[in-house]
Amino acid sequence: MTRRIRNFSFIPLIFIVLLSVFSTETYAQSKSNKGKEFWLNFMAHIDGTGAGMSLYITSDSNTTGTVSVPGQSWSTSFSVIANSLTVVNVPVASTYIGCSNCITNKAVRVVSDDDVVVYAHHYEGNKSDATLVLPTRTLGKEYYAMARQESTSNFGQVGKSVFTVMAVKDSTVVRITPATTINGGGSSNRAAGTPFEITLDQGEVYQGIAQGTSSSDDVTGTHIEVIDTGATADCRTVAVFSGSTYTRVGGCTTGFGVNSADNLFEQMFPTNSWGKRFVLVPALGRGSDNFRFMGSVDNTQLIIFRTTGSPQIEYVDEGEFVEVQNESTVRYAIATHPVMVAQFQKTAKCDGGGNNIGDPSMTILNPLEQTLKDITLYSSRFYDIDNHYINVVIPAAGASSFRIDGNSVTFSPVPRNAQYSYARLSVTAGNHRLTANQGFIATAYGEGQYESYGYAAGANVKDLTAVAQVANSKKTDEISGCLGSEVEFTGSAEYAVVKWEWDFGDGNTDTVQSPKHTYQDTGLYTAKLYTYKPTFDGCSDYDSSFV
């Protein structure tokens, strides 16, 4: 307990907002996208081994490290100067995975002495996409794939919907339930809806590619879960990437321009980090974007507010999605259960007006529950990218504190939710640092002629399975109460809690879901909630949330 004594008889109590999942290894660590260890892999690409693979590594401090492909006995060292960028080109022969229903040892590992931020870029000419890479400590046990259906190229090649699963510990058992038939790769195909299990060792990657017998084949909704229980449980987690080797977005078949397409490449976020509140901000420089909402619980209600009039109401089941198409306005959306939301830039031809700028890209959006106060990002000039942008969403009370490279920004209120503000910024290629005194969300993207990329500029990957809140805070920009007044705590969890435990930070406790507590002294307190699970998940018997 930290206490700060003041000489006032009536003064607010201040609570620190923290949120984490307790496990034996990571409960005290940050959950941001900065880290010292990363595991990743590249996927299939329509141009095969002709596509290049690069890592962009940046940091806000001087540091050194190593990039390796342990299963291929390749490695190289790197150094980063603070607030600059280091590009590491990884050998295609050691990292490219073209097979389906196969396990390879082509995972890439990044290790650094100090915290770095890592982006991965998979490219060939004007067919490229990039992803933010999540540190090992943020990986989870359950995922759903978000991707896109197949498309035929202008040269007769067929782009395929694809996903990969990669282990960071030996003997990781993974159960996969494909949303569409997976090409067997010389063996029997994996039927849609039929679960199967694989075992991966550290650095091994399973890749599944849609069979491709129909233009609607899409691995979106494929369920991936780690089976890690019993005496051999070791808190095993995996990384999941998904997208497409080549796809169009927008569905246009007539009109002016080239019916271009692109590969999609994005790392998925574990289900325990999904949220319920989002702001949809279409890309600058385009006419409109598409947004997909995927459910984690059956009969999840989505309320997607329009600028005026009644909201759009949708329902989505577990592993299924609904898509908002051709959206040109900023919209606020809430869900009754956690969802994953992806933003798709469309094929240039489908964007209207004979547009030849931009092309398909996929970005997983962070919910408003997952914010950061300091993000270092890289706006890539590769390849054929002419225009660079950053979208930012921040609480209105923190907008005046926001800085990009030390400069202030003009924000606009989010329609139908003036508690939040947004900005769409045109920036130069290179490194940018974003800071504010309140947490914010940012996405980075770039556009060129028939080319684009997009990724989450930074990410917080806190476990939101259990959440502690104060229902009657006296301030909007910090959690506070008044001496002598009851503080109303609320607890929630995405499962049937066996036992609730509260520690209010002043020596008092409670065992109800949503207690009330009166503090007897002024100061700074951390209240802790522990929610005990029905079954052991391989990491711990409980989740925790601090407020």
XYZ file of C-alpha atoms in Angstrom:
547
model
C 0.000 0.000 0.000
C 1.277 3.447 -0.939
C -0.044 6.316 1.130
C 0.290 10.024 0.573
C -0.849 12.111 3.587
C -2.364 15.558 3.065
C -3.469 18.175 5.603
C -7.086 18.399 4.455
C -10.177 17.039 6.135
C -12.163 16.537 2.906
C -10.139 15.489 -0.112
C -10.402 12.945 -2.926
C -8.885 9.515 -2.669
C -6.873 8.618 -5.768
C -6.686 5.066 -7.143
C -4.092 3.790 -9.591
C -5.512 2.111 -12.692
C -3.577 -1.039 -13.489
C -4.783 -4.170 -15.215
C -2.996 -7.454 -15.642
C -3.296 -11.171 -15.600
C -1.393 -12.949 -12.905
C 0.667 -15.914 -13.997
C 3.771 -17.368 -12.480
C 5.966 -15.549 -15.002
C 4.455 -12.337 -16.270
C 2.108 -10.729 -13.771
C 4.431 -7.838 -12.917
C 5.521 -7.101 -16.482
C 4.280 -4.528 -18.955
C 1.854 -5.762 -21.591
C 2.728 -3.202 -24.266
C 4.224 -4.018 -27.669
C 7.687 -3.029 -26.453
C 9.756 -6.010 -25.385
C 13.057 -7.859 -25.304
C 11.951 -11.135 -26.918
C 9.721 -11.748 -29.944
C 8.801 -14.829 -31.964
C 7.224 -14.455 -35.401
C 6.893 -16.120 -38.777
C 6.131 -15.166 -42.348
C 3.342 -16.820 -44.317
C 2.699 -17.910 -47.884
C 2.702 -15.167 -50.549
C 1.364 -15.325 -54.100
C 4.883 -14.584 -55.413
C 6.414 -17.343 -53.303
C 10.125 -17.010 -52.648
C 10.185 -13.929 -54.867
C 8.714 -11.907 -52.012
C 11.100 -10.203 -49.608
C 10.922 -10.336 -45.819
C 12.173 -7.575 -43.548
C 12.018 -6.630 -39.893
C 11.890 -2.983 -38.818
C 13.299 -2.575 -35.321
C 13.135 0.688 -33.415
C 13.601 1.815 -29.821
C 13.616 4.916 -27.676
C 17.058 3.928 -26.332
C 20.338 2.701 -27.795
C 20.429 -1.080 -27.775
C 21.716 -4.202 -29.499
C 20.317 -7.637 -30.166
C 20.092 -10.706 -32.373
C 17.675 -11.905 -35.047
C 17.776 -15.644 -35.669
C 15.969 -18.533 -37.298
C 16.983 -21.226 -34.781
C 15.587 -24.122 -36.795
C 17.647 -23.093 -39.841
C 20.882 -22.214 -37.987
C 20.823 -18.609 -39.217
C 21.401 -15.504 -37.127
C 22.617 -11.938 -37.364
C 23.247 -9.200 -34.829
C 21.765 -5.710 -34.953
C 22.094 -2.377 -33.200
C 19.561 0.423 -32.862
C 20.221 4.096 -32.180
C 17.541 5.710 -30.032
C 14.547 6.957 -32.041
C 15.923 5.621 -35.308
C 15.268 2.499 -37.341
C 17.238 -0.633 -38.113
C 16.159 -2.824 -41.034
C 17.003 -6.519 -40.859
C 16.410 -8.516 -44.036
C 15.829 -12.158 -43.221
C 16.804 -14.829 -45.767
C 13.825 -16.059 -47.757
C 15.230 -19.581 -48.024
C 15.275 -19.874 -44.220
C 11.878 -18.335 -43.477
C 9.439 -18.727 -46.381
C 6.638 -21.250 -45.802
C 4.679 -22.271 -48.872
C 3.163 -25.597 -47.837
C -0.265 -26.278 -46.320
C -1.198 -28.544 -43.415
C 2.502 -28.716 -42.614
C 4.873 -28.085 -39.727
C 8.178 -26.331 -40.381
C 10.954 -24.981 -38.162
C 11.157 -21.550 -39.774
C 10.114 -19.238 -36.935
C 12.106 -16.038 -36.422
C 13.301 -14.971 -32.976
C 14.285 -11.430 -31.966
C 16.171 -10.858 -28.705
C 17.427 -7.451 -27.509
C 19.240 -6.057 -24.494
C 16.662 -3.301 -23.963
C 13.058 -2.825 -25.047
C 12.467 -2.532 -28.781
C 9.457 -2.349 -31.103
C 9.337 -4.793 -34.021
C 7.375 -4.679 -37.285
C 7.439 -7.368 -39.980
C 7.005 -6.571 -43.689
C 6.278 -9.150 -46.435
C 6.506 -7.598 -49.889
C 7.007 -7.969 -53.622
C 6.537 -4.925 -55.838
C 3.097 -3.502 -55.107
C 1.956 -6.594 -53.195
C 2.932 -6.057 -49.581
C 1.609 -5.808 -46.066
C 3.089 -5.301 -42.635
C 2.241 -6.169 -39.055
C 3.164 -5.068 -35.580
C 4.874 -7.994 -33.814
C 3.827 -8.777 -30.235
C 6.407 -9.633 -27.542
C 6.489 -13.196 -26.264
C 5.120 -12.181 -22.866
C 1.840 -10.939 -24.428
C 0.985 -14.153 -26.296
C -2.087 -16.170 -25.333
C -3.771 -19.553 -25.416
C -6.833 -18.890 -27.567
C -7.271 -17.108 -30.889
C -9.521 -16.757 -33.898
C -8.133 -16.065 -37.354
C -9.167 -12.952 -39.253
C -8.431 -13.099 -42.973
C -10.092 -12.715 -46.368
C -11.442 -14.904 -49.161
C -9.345 -15.976 -52.138
C -8.948 -13.978 -55.356
C -7.566 -14.806 -58.797
C -4.726 -12.594 -59.985
C -4.594 -10.823 -63.309
C -2.119 -13.510 -64.411
C -4.339 -16.460 -63.489
C -2.747 -17.259 -60.114
C -5.115 -17.909 -57.220
C -4.553 -16.116 -53.941
C -5.479 -18.133 -50.857
C -6.722 -17.429 -47.357
C -4.083 -18.561 -44.836
C -3.168 -18.754 -41.143
C -0.171 -19.915 -39.110
C 0.332 -21.078 -35.520
C 3.764 -20.898 -33.868
C 4.930 -22.297 -30.520
C 7.377 -20.673 -28.114
C 7.744 -23.729 -25.852
C 8.310 -27.413 -26.557
C 5.444 -29.925 -26.493
C 2.729 -27.350 -27.158
C -0.512 -29.139 -28.046
C -2.850 -27.039 -30.183
C -6.441 -27.792 -31.176
C -7.525 -26.197 -34.458
C -11.090 -26.013 -35.746
C -10.915 -24.704 -39.328
C -13.655 -22.399 -40.592
C -13.158 -23.697 -44.147
C -11.591 -26.793 -45.658
C -7.788 -26.712 -45.337
C -5.646 -28.063 -48.159
C -4.107 -31.304 -46.936
C -0.810 -30.651 -48.685
C -0.507 -34.229 -49.931
C -2.486 -35.695 -47.042
C -6.220 -35.719 -46.483
C -7.802 -32.282 -46.368
C -8.810 -30.842 -42.987
C -12.593 -30.542 -43.115
C -14.329 -27.335 -42.097
C -15.734 -27.515 -38.576
C -13.820 -30.679 -37.655
C -11.253 -30.110 -34.863
C -7.780 -31.648 -35.069
C -4.733 -31.468 -32.831
C -1.057 -30.868 -33.544
C 2.014 -30.766 -31.304
C 4.604 -28.057 -31.836
C 8.028 -27.539 -30.304
C 9.652 -24.158 -29.798
C 10.100 -22.356 -33.101
C 7.893 -24.711 -35.091
C 5.133 -23.300 -37.296
C 1.939 -24.912 -38.586
C 0.464 -23.341 -41.722
C -3.044 -23.940 -43.038
C -4.130 -22.703 -46.476
C -7.751 -22.751 -47.623
C -8.450 -25.479 -50.161
C -9.650 -22.906 -52.652
C -12.475 -24.763 -54.350
C -14.721 -21.707 -53.981
C -14.122 -17.971 -54.287
C -15.717 -17.605 -50.831
C -13.132 -19.826 -49.089
C -11.956 -17.857 -46.049
C -10.125 -19.042 -42.913
C -11.719 -16.214 -40.914
C -13.251 -17.745 -37.793
C -10.758 -20.613 -37.538
C -10.448 -21.378 -33.811
C -6.999 -22.016 -32.316
C -6.569 -23.056 -28.684
C -3.694 -24.433 -26.632
C -4.429 -27.619 -24.685
C -2.228 -27.152 -21.622
C -3.613 -28.785 -18.494
C -2.773 -31.466 -15.967
C 0.568 -32.367 -14.456
C 2.534 -31.295 -17.542
C 0.988 -27.803 -17.795
C 3.632 -25.122 -18.346
C 1.715 -21.960 -19.289
C 2.293 -22.654 -22.967
C 1.210 -19.980 -25.433
C 1.337 -19.515 -29.200
C 1.525 -16.740 -31.777
C -1.017 -16.672 -34.605
C -0.730 -14.819 -37.909
C -3.356 -14.777 -40.637
C -4.360 -13.050 -43.845
C -4.154 -13.897 -47.503
C -1.542 -14.630 -50.128
C -3.432 -12.261 -52.459
C -6.926 -10.808 -52.217
C -9.248 -8.057 -53.368
C -11.499 -6.116 -51.025
C -14.607 -4.309 -52.177
C -16.253 -6.697 -54.604
C -16.211 -4.388 -57.644
C -15.982 -6.016 -61.074
C -16.743 -3.107 -63.414
C -15.627 0.474 -63.766
C -12.444 2.378 -64.463
C -9.009 1.183 -63.331
C -7.012 -1.951 -62.574
C -8.731 -4.570 -60.439
C -5.656 -4.844 -58.233
C -5.105 -6.922 -55.115
C -2.623 -7.411 -52.304
C -1.418 -9.898 -49.738
C -2.637 -9.510 -46.141
C -0.348 -10.209 -43.175
C -1.337 -9.504 -39.567
C -0.617 -10.927 -36.119
C -3.750 -11.882 -34.189
C -4.491 -10.798 -30.621
C -5.469 -13.441 -28.031
C -9.163 -13.543 -27.135
C -8.524 -12.521 -23.530
C -7.371 -9.106 -24.798
C -10.449 -8.399 -26.969
C -12.617 -5.458 -25.954
C -16.155 -4.094 -26.108
C -15.676 -0.466 -27.217
C -14.189 0.754 -30.501
C -13.916 3.874 -32.614
C -13.910 3.221 -36.370
C -11.780 5.799 -38.197
C -11.602 5.324 -42.006
C -8.234 5.851 -43.662
C -7.231 9.291 -44.848
C -6.679 9.571 -48.599
C -9.377 7.014 -49.382
C -13.122 7.157 -50.015
C -14.154 4.508 -47.481
C -13.067 1.344 -45.637
C -14.635 -1.953 -44.555
C -14.755 -3.162 -40.941
C -15.270 -6.744 -39.714
C -16.520 -7.576 -36.192
C -15.855 -11.113 -34.914
C -17.627 -12.543 -31.865
C -16.248 -14.552 -28.952
C -19.667 -15.360 -27.453
C -22.872 -16.411 -29.201
C -25.561 -13.755 -29.684
C -23.220 -10.827 -29.054
C -25.046 -7.596 -29.809
C -23.206 -4.861 -31.700
C -24.384 -1.267 -31.518
C -22.675 0.787 -34.230
C -23.704 4.417 -33.892
C -24.390 6.566 -36.928
C -23.592 10.275 -37.029
C -27.327 10.947 -36.848
C -30.406 8.826 -36.406
C -30.768 5.397 -34.866
C -27.735 3.122 -34.500
C -27.017 0.077 -36.619
C -27.762 -3.104 -34.627
C -26.072 -6.403 -35.508
C -25.679 -9.784 -33.834
C -22.696 -12.077 -34.131
C -21.982 -15.571 -32.787
C -18.717 -17.072 -31.555
C -16.169 -17.250 -34.376
C -18.502 -15.550 -36.843
C -18.357 -12.038 -38.211
C -20.414 -9.211 -39.621
C -18.968 -6.613 -41.957
C -19.681 -2.898 -42.235
C -18.845 -1.956 -45.810
C -17.962 1.278 -47.595
C -17.821 3.285 -44.375
C -16.607 6.847 -44.867
C -17.548 8.395 -41.505
C -16.122 7.970 -38.016
C -18.349 5.710 -35.911
C -18.451 4.600 -32.288
C -19.254 0.933 -31.631
C -19.966 -1.100 -28.515
C -20.544 -4.821 -27.969
C -22.200 -6.788 -25.197
C -19.281 -9.261 -25.156
C -15.636 -8.953 -26.271
C -15.092 -8.797 -30.029
C -12.188 -8.456 -32.456
C -12.422 -5.729 -35.104
C -10.409 -5.523 -38.309
C -10.164 -2.549 -40.649
C -9.740 -3.307 -44.362
C -8.595 -0.845 -46.963
C -10.179 -1.703 -50.282
C -8.901 -2.422 -53.767
C -8.112 0.963 -55.325
C -10.633 0.455 -58.132
C -13.388 -0.232 -55.580
C -12.781 3.054 -53.757
C -14.685 5.127 -56.330
C -13.844 7.911 -58.710
C -11.210 5.988 -60.680
C -8.932 5.964 -57.629
C -5.562 4.249 -58.140
C -4.180 5.103 -54.704
C -4.046 2.411 -52.046
C -4.946 -1.249 -52.134
C -6.079 -3.950 -49.689
C -4.556 -4.023 -46.215
C -5.796 -5.406 -42.904
C -5.294 -3.865 -39.469
C -6.558 -5.339 -36.190
C -7.959 -2.423 -34.181
C -7.264 -1.940 -30.504
C -10.347 -1.486 -28.299
C -10.700 1.576 -26.101
C -9.880 -0.664 -23.139
C -6.345 -1.207 -24.509
C -4.428 2.065 -24.660
C -0.866 3.353 -24.303
C 0.579 6.745 -23.333
C 3.846 6.476 -25.276
C 4.263 4.852 -28.714
C 7.294 4.768 -30.996
C 6.368 3.713 -34.530
C 7.810 3.504 -38.027
C 6.075 4.781 -41.158
C 7.609 2.675 -43.915
C 8.509 4.089 -47.333
C 8.753 0.535 -48.676
C 7.585 -0.340 -51.261
C 6.153 2.294 -53.587
C 4.521 4.102 -50.654
C 4.069 7.828 -51.283
C 1.699 8.949 -48.495
C 1.935 8.168 -44.793
C -0.770 8.564 -42.153
C -1.534 7.929 -38.492
C -5.016 7.692 -36.939
C -5.283 8.547 -33.228
C -8.171 8.108 -30.783
C -7.850 9.599 -27.280
C -10.129 10.657 -24.396
C -11.188 14.249 -25.021
C -9.740 15.281 -21.664
C -6.273 14.162 -22.823
C -6.315 15.562 -26.372
C -4.511 18.791 -25.452
C -1.618 16.789 -23.994
C -1.058 14.688 -27.127
C 2.209 15.250 -28.981
C 3.656 13.753 -32.150
C 7.398 14.328 -32.357
C 6.886 17.083 -29.793
C 4.149 18.875 -31.741
C 0.518 19.346 -30.715
C -2.390 18.114 -32.855
C -5.924 19.342 -33.590
C -8.581 16.757 -32.689
C -12.269 16.401 -33.537
C -14.964 14.889 -31.292
C -16.051 11.327 -32.028
C -19.671 11.460 -33.271
C -22.142 10.208 -30.644
C -19.397 9.934 -28.014
C -17.883 13.336 -27.243
C -15.857 11.816 -24.391
C -13.397 10.751 -27.102
C -11.616 12.657 -29.845
C -9.872 11.529 -33.027
C -7.314 12.849 -35.504
C -6.118 11.647 -38.905
C -2.555 12.849 -39.422
C -0.449 13.082 -42.563
C 3.178 12.353 -41.656
C 6.542 11.797 -43.311
C 8.261 8.438 -43.742
C 10.390 7.353 -40.792
C 10.174 7.167 -37.019
C 7.555 9.001 -34.994
C 6.994 9.212 -31.260
C 3.483 9.729 -29.887
C 2.924 10.754 -26.255
C 0.056 11.947 -24.034
C -0.889 12.073 -20.377
C -3.834 9.752 -21.051
C -3.923 6.449 -22.890
C -4.651 6.547 -26.618
C -4.931 4.244 -29.645
C -3.042 4.705 -32.912
C -2.860 2.963 -36.286
C -0.221 3.618 -38.938
C -0.758 3.143 -42.647
C 0.661 4.171 -45.993
C -0.592 4.371 -49.557
C 0.888 4.496 -53.035
C -0.246 3.656 -56.526
C -2.083 0.333 -56.173
C -0.220 -0.250 -52.923
C -0.757 0.098 -49.174
C 0.159 -1.208 -45.743
C -1.461 -0.842 -42.336
C -0.827 -1.960 -38.770
C -1.526 -1.081 -35.162
C 1.063 1.584 -34.356
C 1.305 0.267 -30.817
C -0.666 -2.128 -28.697
C -1.520 -2.877 -25.113
C -2.353 -6.544 -24.671
C -3.725 -6.591 -21.145
C -5.892 -9.515 -20.160
C -9.482 -8.251 -19.974
C -10.977 -11.563 -18.841
C -11.515 -10.091 -15.384
C -12.123 -6.383 -14.812
C -12.272 -4.287 -11.641
C -13.863 -0.842 -11.828
C -15.063 2.021 -9.666
C -18.672 2.882 -10.525
C -18.864 6.266 -8.796
C -15.506 7.935 -9.453
C -15.583 11.657 -8.655
C -13.432 12.571 -11.674
C -13.415 11.581 -15.344
C -9.654 11.786 -15.927
C -8.640 9.683 -12.910
C -10.290 7.234 -10.553
C -11.042 8.960 -7.248
C -13.361 9.075 -4.268
C -14.026 11.364 -1.327
C -13.016 10.730 2.255
C -15.933 9.394 4.268
C -17.991 8.456 1.178
C -18.594 4.929 -0.034
C -16.609 3.822 -3.073
C -18.657 1.472 -5.244
C -16.495 -1.252 -6.796
C -17.740 -3.544 -9.581
C -16.216 -6.819 -10.686
C -16.848 -8.731 -13.895
C -15.407 -11.759 -15.684
C -16.003 -13.642 -18.934
C -16.679 -16.929 -17.095
C -18.580 -18.268 -14.084
C -16.407 -17.104 -11.188
C -15.938 -19.669 -8.422
C -14.824 -17.094 -5.849
C -14.415 -13.309 -5.726
C -11.696 -11.749 -3.556
C -11.158 -8.009 -3.083
C -8.217 -6.367 -1.305
C -8.873 -2.632 -0.943
C -5.260 -1.732 -0.215
C -5.944 -0.403 3.283
C -5.979 -3.723 5.126
C -9.650 -4.485 4.417
C -11.069 -7.191 2.135
C -14.388 -8.485 0.807
C -15.690 -11.556 -1.040
C -18.701 -10.262 -2.991
C -18.670 -9.439 -6.687
C -19.371 -5.709 -6.377
C -18.645 -4.401 -2.882
C -18.838 -0.940 -1.338
C -16.001 0.352 0.811
C -15.299 3.518 2.803
C -11.679 4.632 3.220
C -10.773 6.156 6.561
C -7.733 8.127 5.463
C -6.572 10.107 2.433
C -3.930 8.621 0.192
C -3.064 6.601 -2.870
C -4.542 3.085 -2.805
C -4.439 0.090 -5.111
C -7.531 -2.103 -4.893
C -7.077 -5.654 -6.179
C -9.668 -8.089 -7.508
C -8.991 -11.826 -7.820
C -11.464 -13.968 -9.763
C -11.039 -17.721 -9.350
C -11.651 -19.842 -12.453
C -13.812 -22.965 -12.716
C -10.807 -24.917 -14.062
C -7.030 -24.514 -14.166
C -5.936 -23.147 -17.556
C -2.309 -24.233 -17.441
C -1.079 -20.901 -16.082
C -3.044 -20.087 -12.936
C -6.253 -20.723 -11.006
C -7.314 -17.084 -11.094
C -7.206 -13.815 -12.992
C -6.650 -10.427 -11.402
C -7.415 -6.806 -12.027
C -6.179 -3.740 -10.173
C -7.910 -0.404 -9.861
